Amino acid sequence: MSRSLPAVCVRAPAKINLGLAVGRRQADGYHPLATVFQAVSLYEEVTATPSDEPGLTVSGPQAERVPTDSSNLALRAAHLLAEAAGVEPEVHLHLAKGVPVAGGMAGGSADAAAALVACDALWGTGMSRDQLLELGAELGSDVPFALVGQTAVGRGRGHLLSPAMSRGEYHWALGIQEQGLSTPQVYRTFDEILGGVDGEPEPDRALMQALRSGDPEAVGAALVNDLQPAALELAPHLVETLVVAEEAGALGVLVSGSGPTVAALARSQQHATTVAAAMTAAGVADDVRCAAGPVGGARLVGSSVAHEGKG
Ligand code: C5P
């Protein structure tokens, strides 16, 4: 006898914070943000298969650095959804990683978003989009954006999203480091060296205008990340990565989110390859990738029928 098991595969994108304005630490430990997210074409792929022995496997570069215990955000997503929907979390998840681990590009959040969408499809929970966004926000500040993708302004912890007008396509060269940075540690360093200003931060106006007009040069000039000084304090060698990318003609360079990935905006896809090659040649990144944005959020890329049993 063999049993037919549907396997659902969902992919979710990485993000770059084109602008990240950070306010003073709040009583709950979080910082109020005004960020402009762009989803880019590096993806996490999550395959969910029904299983009596729930668990998690991981493949791809840096897979060995991803926890496979109950702290894994994708597993937590499956459990949270199961609890909300009143079903048993009898699922095996496989993560195929395409986003740098602990790189400031929300790879773990993309895993959680993809797991939510995959398990939702598998279990037919009938959750609304808003309910999935709420569950996403419980899991992490960047998870709701990985669900929606494209370009959006994030407020609050970064989880309150509103769509942002953006024209054109943007090409990026990404300088990746083997050694990741811890997001809480970067925020703590931010508290020590800058502290942030009181009140609600606002998204950068020049950046919003540049995105509306679809002008990559103006977008490049307006890229801004308040966490960058803290990331550079913890990883001073990133300064060289930024300089090399700039000297290779990037329109703008910055540390992505809490780092350590360096994102360099290029003039074209071909120019992104040139900037990436310059980072490799100068030995200022352990790995490089090229990506384009904006792209869509978490979506189903396949569902197949696997066979289990003695046959
Ligand atoms: O929400 P998430 O779990 O991704 O956040 C990871 C950590 O980053 C938090 O525990 C907090 O230390 C820090 N953080 C913050 N302010 C934010 C978002 C994250 O201080 N708006």
Coordinates of C-alpha atoms and ligand atoms in Angstrom, one line a residue:
M1 CA 0.0 0.0 0.0
S2 CA 1.2 3.5 -0.7
R3 CA -0.2 6.7 0.6
S4 CA -0.4 9.9 -1.6
L5 CA 1.1 12.9 0.1
P6 CA 0.8 16.3 -1.3
A7 CA 4.0 18.4 -0.9
V8 CA 3.6 22.1 -1.1
C9 CA 6.5 24.3 -2.2
V10 CA 6.6 28.1 -1.5
R11 CA 9.3 30.6 -2.2
A12 CA 9.8 33.9 -0.4
P13 CA 12.2 36.8 -1.2
A14 CA 15.0 38.5 0.7
K15 CA 14.8 42.2 1.4
I16 CA 17.0 45.2 1.3
N17 CA 16.2 48.2 3.5
L18 CA 16.7 51.1 1.1
G19 CA 16.0 53.5 4.0
L20 CA 16.1 52.6 7.7
A21 CA 15.3 55.4 10.2
V22 CA 15.6 54.1 13.8
G23 CA 14.2 55.9 16.8
R24 CA 15.0 55.6 20.5
R25 CA 14.6 52.2 22.2
Q26 CA 11.1 51.7 23.7
A27 CA 10.1 50.2 27.0
D28 CA 9.3 46.9 25.2
G29 CA 13.0 46.7 24.0
Y30 CA 12.1 47.4 20.4
H31 CA 12.9 50.5 18.4
P32 CA 10.3 52.5 16.4
L33 CA 11.3 52.3 12.7
A34 CA 10.4 54.0 9.4
T35 CA 11.9 51.7 6.8
V36 CA 11.5 51.4 3.1
F37 CA 11.8 47.7 2.1
Q38 CA 12.5 46.4 -1.4
A39 CA 12.1 42.6 -2.0
V40 CA 14.9 41.3 -4.2
S41 CA 15.4 38.1 -6.2
L42 CA 17.2 35.9 -3.7
Y43 CA 14.8 33.3 -2.4
E44 CA 14.2 30.9 0.3
E45 CA 12.2 27.8 -0.8
V46 CA 10.2 25.9 1.7
T47 CA 8.7 22.5 1.0
A48 CA 6.0 21.3 3.4
T49 CA 5.1 17.6 3.4
P50 CA 2.6 15.9 5.8
S51 CA 4.5 13.6 8.2
D52 CA 3.8 11.7 11.4
E53 CA 7.4 12.6 12.3
P54 CA 7.5 16.4 12.2
G55 CA 10.9 17.9 11.6
L56 CA 13.1 20.2 9.6
T57 CA 15.9 19.7 7.1
V58 CA 18.0 22.5 5.5
S59 CA 20.1 22.6 2.3
G60 CA 22.1 25.3 0.5
P61 CA 25.1 27.5 1.3
Q62 CA 25.6 28.0 5.0
A63 CA 22.9 25.4 5.8
E64 CA 25.0 24.1 8.7
R65 CA 24.5 27.5 10.5
V66 CA 20.7 27.2 10.5
P67 CA 19.2 25.8 13.8
T68 CA 17.0 22.8 13.2
D69 CA 15.4 22.7 16.7
S70 CA 12.3 24.4 17.9
S71 CA 13.9 27.8 17.7
N72 CA 13.8 27.7 13.9
L73 CA 11.5 30.4 12.7
A74 CA 9.9 28.2 10.0
L75 CA 9.0 25.5 12.6
R76 CA 7.7 28.2 14.9
A77 CA 5.6 29.5 12.0
A78 CA 4.1 26.0 11.4
H79 CA 3.3 25.6 15.1
L80 CA 1.8 29.0 15.4
L81 CA -0.5 28.5 12.4
A82 CA -1.5 25.0 13.6
E83 CA -2.5 26.4 17.0
A84 CA -4.4 29.2 15.4
A85 CA -6.2 26.9 13.0
G86 CA -6.8 24.1 15.5
V87 CA -4.9 21.4 13.6
E88 CA -2.0 19.1 14.5
P89 CA 1.3 20.4 13.2
E90 CA 2.2 17.1 11.5
V91 CA 4.5 18.4 8.9
H92 CA 8.0 18.1 7.7
L93 CA 9.6 21.2 6.4
H94 CA 12.6 21.4 4.1
L95 CA 14.3 24.8 3.6
A96 CA 16.4 25.3 0.5
K97 CA 18.4 28.4 1.4
G98 CA 19.2 31.1 -1.2
V99 CA 19.5 34.1 1.2
P100 CA 22.6 34.6 3.3
V101 CA 22.3 33.4 6.9
A102 CA 22.3 36.1 9.6
G103 CA 23.1 38.6 6.7
G104 CA 20.6 41.4 7.3
M105 CA 18.4 40.3 4.4
A106 CA 15.7 38.6 6.4
G107 CA 16.4 35.0 5.3
G108 CA 14.9 33.6 8.5
S109 CA 11.8 35.8 8.1
A110 CA 11.4 34.6 4.5
D111 CA 11.5 31.0 5.8
A112 CA 8.7 31.9 8.3
A113 CA 6.6 33.6 5.6
A114 CA 7.0 30.7 3.2
A115 CA 6.2 28.1 5.9
L116 CA 3.0 30.0 6.8
V117 CA 1.9 30.1 3.2
A118 CA 2.9 26.4 2.6
C119 CA 1.2 25.0 5.7
D120 CA -1.8 27.2 5.1
A121 CA -2.2 25.6 1.6
L122 CA -1.4 22.1 3.0
W123 CA -4.0 22.2 5.8
G124 CA -6.6 24.4 4.0
T125 CA -6.9 26.6 7.0
G126 CA -8.9 29.3 5.2
M127 CA -7.0 32.0 7.0
S128 CA -7.4 35.5 5.5
R129 CA -4.4 37.4 4.2
D130 CA -4.7 39.8 7.2
Q131 CA -4.7 36.8 9.7
L132 CA -1.5 35.5 8.1
L133 CA 0.1 39.0 8.3
E134 CA -0.8 39.1 12.0
L135 CA 0.7 35.7 12.7
G136 CA 3.7 36.8 10.7
A137 CA 4.2 39.9 12.9
E138 CA 4.1 37.6 16.0
L139 CA 7.0 35.7 14.6
G140 CA 9.3 38.6 13.7
S141 CA 9.3 42.2 12.6
D142 CA 10.3 41.4 8.9
V143 CA 8.0 38.4 8.4
P144 CA 4.9 40.5 7.2
F145 CA 7.1 42.1 4.5
A146 CA 8.3 38.7 3.2
L147 CA 4.6 37.8 2.7
V148 CA 3.8 40.9 0.7
G149 CA 7.1 41.7 -1.1
Q150 CA 7.5 44.5 -3.8
T151 CA 8.2 47.9 -2.2
A152 CA 6.7 49.0 1.1
V153 CA 7.1 51.3 4.0
G154 CA 7.4 49.6 7.4
R155 CA 6.5 51.4 10.6
G156 CA 6.2 50.3 14.2
R157 CA 8.7 47.5 14.7
G158 CA 8.9 47.4 10.9
H159 CA 5.8 45.2 10.7
L160 CA 3.1 47.8 10.0
L161 CA 3.2 48.0 6.2
S162 CA 1.9 50.4 3.6
P163 CA 2.7 50.0 -0.1
A164 CA 5.2 52.5 -1.5
M165 CA 5.1 53.8 -5.1
S166 CA 8.2 52.6 -7.0
R167 CA 9.0 52.6 -10.7
G168 CA 11.6 50.7 -12.6
E169 CA 13.9 47.8 -11.8
Y170 CA 16.9 48.0 -9.6
H171 CA 20.1 45.9 -9.9
W172 CA 22.1 45.0 -6.9
A173 CA 25.6 43.5 -6.2
L174 CA 25.7 41.9 -2.8
G175 CA 28.8 41.4 -0.7
I176 CA 28.2 38.5 1.7
Q177 CA 30.3 37.7 4.8
E178 CA 30.8 34.2 6.3
Q179 CA 30.5 35.6 9.8
G180 CA 26.9 36.9 10.4
L181 CA 25.9 39.7 12.8
S182 CA 23.3 39.3 15.5
T183 CA 20.4 41.7 15.1
P184 CA 19.9 42.3 18.8
Q185 CA 23.6 43.0 19.2
V186 CA 23.5 45.6 16.4
Y187 CA 20.6 47.3 18.0
R188 CA 22.4 47.3 21.4
T189 CA 25.4 48.9 19.8
F190 CA 23.1 51.4 18.1
D191 CA 21.8 52.3 21.6
E192 CA 25.4 52.7 22.9
I193 CA 26.8 54.9 20.2
L194 CA 23.8 56.8 18.8
G195 CA 20.7 56.1 20.8
G196 CA 18.3 57.5 18.2
V197 CA 16.1 60.5 18.5
D198 CA 12.8 60.8 20.3
G199 CA 9.5 60.6 18.4
E200 CA 8.3 58.7 15.4
P201 CA 11.0 58.4 12.7
E202 CA 9.8 59.3 9.2
P203 CA 10.8 57.6 5.9
D204 CA 13.4 59.6 3.9
R205 CA 11.6 62.0 1.6
A206 CA 14.3 62.1 -1.0
L207 CA 14.3 58.3 -1.2
M208 CA 10.5 58.1 -1.6
Q209 CA 10.6 60.8 -4.3
A210 CA 13.4 59.0 -6.1
L211 CA 11.5 55.7 -6.1
R212 CA 8.4 57.4 -7.4
S213 CA 10.3 58.9 -10.3
G214 CA 12.1 55.6 -11.0
D215 CA 15.5 57.3 -11.0
P216 CA 18.2 54.8 -9.9
E217 CA 20.9 57.6 -9.5
A218 CA 18.7 59.5 -7.1
V219 CA 17.7 56.3 -5.3
G220 CA 21.5 55.5 -5.0
A221 CA 22.2 58.9 -3.5
A222 CA 19.3 58.6 -1.0
L223 CA 20.1 55.1 0.4
V224 CA 20.3 55.5 4.2
N225 CA 20.7 53.1 7.1
D226 CA 20.8 54.4 10.7
L227 CA 22.0 50.9 11.8
Q228 CA 25.1 51.2 9.6
P229 CA 27.4 52.9 12.1
A230 CA 26.6 50.1 14.7
A231 CA 27.2 47.4 12.1
L232 CA 30.5 49.0 11.2
E233 CA 31.5 49.2 14.8
L234 CA 31.0 45.5 15.2
A235 CA 32.5 44.6 11.8
P236 CA 34.9 47.4 10.8
H237 CA 36.2 45.5 7.7
L238 CA 32.9 46.2 6.0
V239 CA 34.1 49.8 5.4
E240 CA 36.5 48.3 2.7
T241 CA 33.6 46.4 1.1
L242 CA 31.6 49.7 0.9
V243 CA 34.6 51.6 -0.6
V244 CA 35.4 48.9 -3.2
A245 CA 31.8 48.8 -4.4
E246 CA 31.7 52.6 -4.6
E247 CA 34.9 52.7 -6.5
A248 CA 33.5 50.2 -9.0
G249 CA 30.9 52.8 -9.8
A250 CA 27.9 51.8 -7.7
L251 CA 25.2 54.4 -7.6
G252 CA 24.9 54.0 -3.8
V253 CA 26.2 51.5 -1.2
L254 CA 25.0 50.5 2.3
V255 CA 24.9 47.8 4.8
S256 CA 21.6 45.9 4.4
G257 CA 19.5 46.1 7.6
S258 CA 21.5 45.0 10.6
G259 CA 24.2 43.6 8.3
P260 CA 26.8 42.4 7.5
T261 CA 25.7 42.0 3.8
V262 CA 26.7 45.1 1.8
A263 CA 24.3 46.1 -0.9
A264 CA 25.5 48.1 -3.9
L265 CA 23.1 49.6 -6.4
A266 CA 24.3 49.2 -9.9
R267 CA 23.4 50.9 -13.2
S268 CA 22.4 47.7 -14.9
Q269 CA 22.4 43.9 -14.5
Q270 CA 25.8 43.8 -16.3
H271 CA 27.2 46.6 -14.1
A272 CA 26.0 44.6 -11.0
T273 CA 28.2 41.7 -12.2
T274 CA 31.1 44.1 -12.6
V275 CA 30.7 45.5 -9.0
A276 CA 30.4 41.9 -7.6
A277 CA 33.6 40.9 -9.5
A278 CA 35.4 44.0 -8.0
M279 CA 34.4 42.9 -4.5
T280 CA 35.6 39.4 -5.2
A281 CA 38.9 40.5 -6.7
A282 CA 39.6 42.8 -3.8
G283 CA 38.9 40.0 -1.3
V284 CA 36.4 42.2 0.6
A285 CA 33.5 39.7 0.6
D286 CA 33.4 35.9 1.3
D287 CA 30.8 35.5 -1.4
V288 CA 28.9 37.7 -3.9
R289 CA 25.5 37.6 -5.5
C290 CA 23.6 39.7 -7.9
A291 CA 19.9 40.3 -7.5
A292 CA 17.1 42.5 -8.9
G293 CA 14.1 44.1 -7.3
P294 CA 11.3 44.7 -6.6
V295 CA 9.8 41.2 -6.7
G296 CA 6.7 39.7 -5.2
G297 CA 6.2 38.2 -1.8
A298 CA 5.8 34.6 -0.7
R299 CA 4.0 32.5 -3.3
L300 CA 3.2 28.9 -4.1
V301 CA 5.7 27.5 -6.7
G302 CA 4.5 24.0 -6.8
S303 CA 2.6 21.2 -5.2
S304 CA 3.3 17.7 -6.0
V305 CA 2.3 14.2 -4.9
A306 CA 5.0 12.3 -3.1
H307 CA 4.5 8.6 -2.2
E308 CA 5.1 7.2 1.2
G309 CA 4.8 3.7 2.4
K310 CA 5.8 0.2 1.3
G311 CA 4.6 0.5 -2.2
Ligands
C5P1 O1 11.4 41.1 15.5 P1 12.6 40.3 15.4 O2 12.5 39.1 16.2 O3 13.1 40.1 14.0 O4 13.7 41.2 16.1 C1 15.0 40.7 16.5 C2 15.6 41.7 17.5 O5 16.0 42.9 16.8 C3 14.7 42.1 18.6 O6 14.8 41.1 19.7 C4 15.3 43.4 19.0 O7 16.4 43.2 19.8 C5 15.7 44.0 17.7 N1 14.7 44.9 17.1 C6 14.6 46.2 17.6 N2 13.6 47.0 17.1 C7 12.9 46.6 16.0 C8 13.1 45.4 15.4 C9 14.0 44.5 16.0 O8 15.2 46.5 18.6 N3 12.1 47.5 15.4

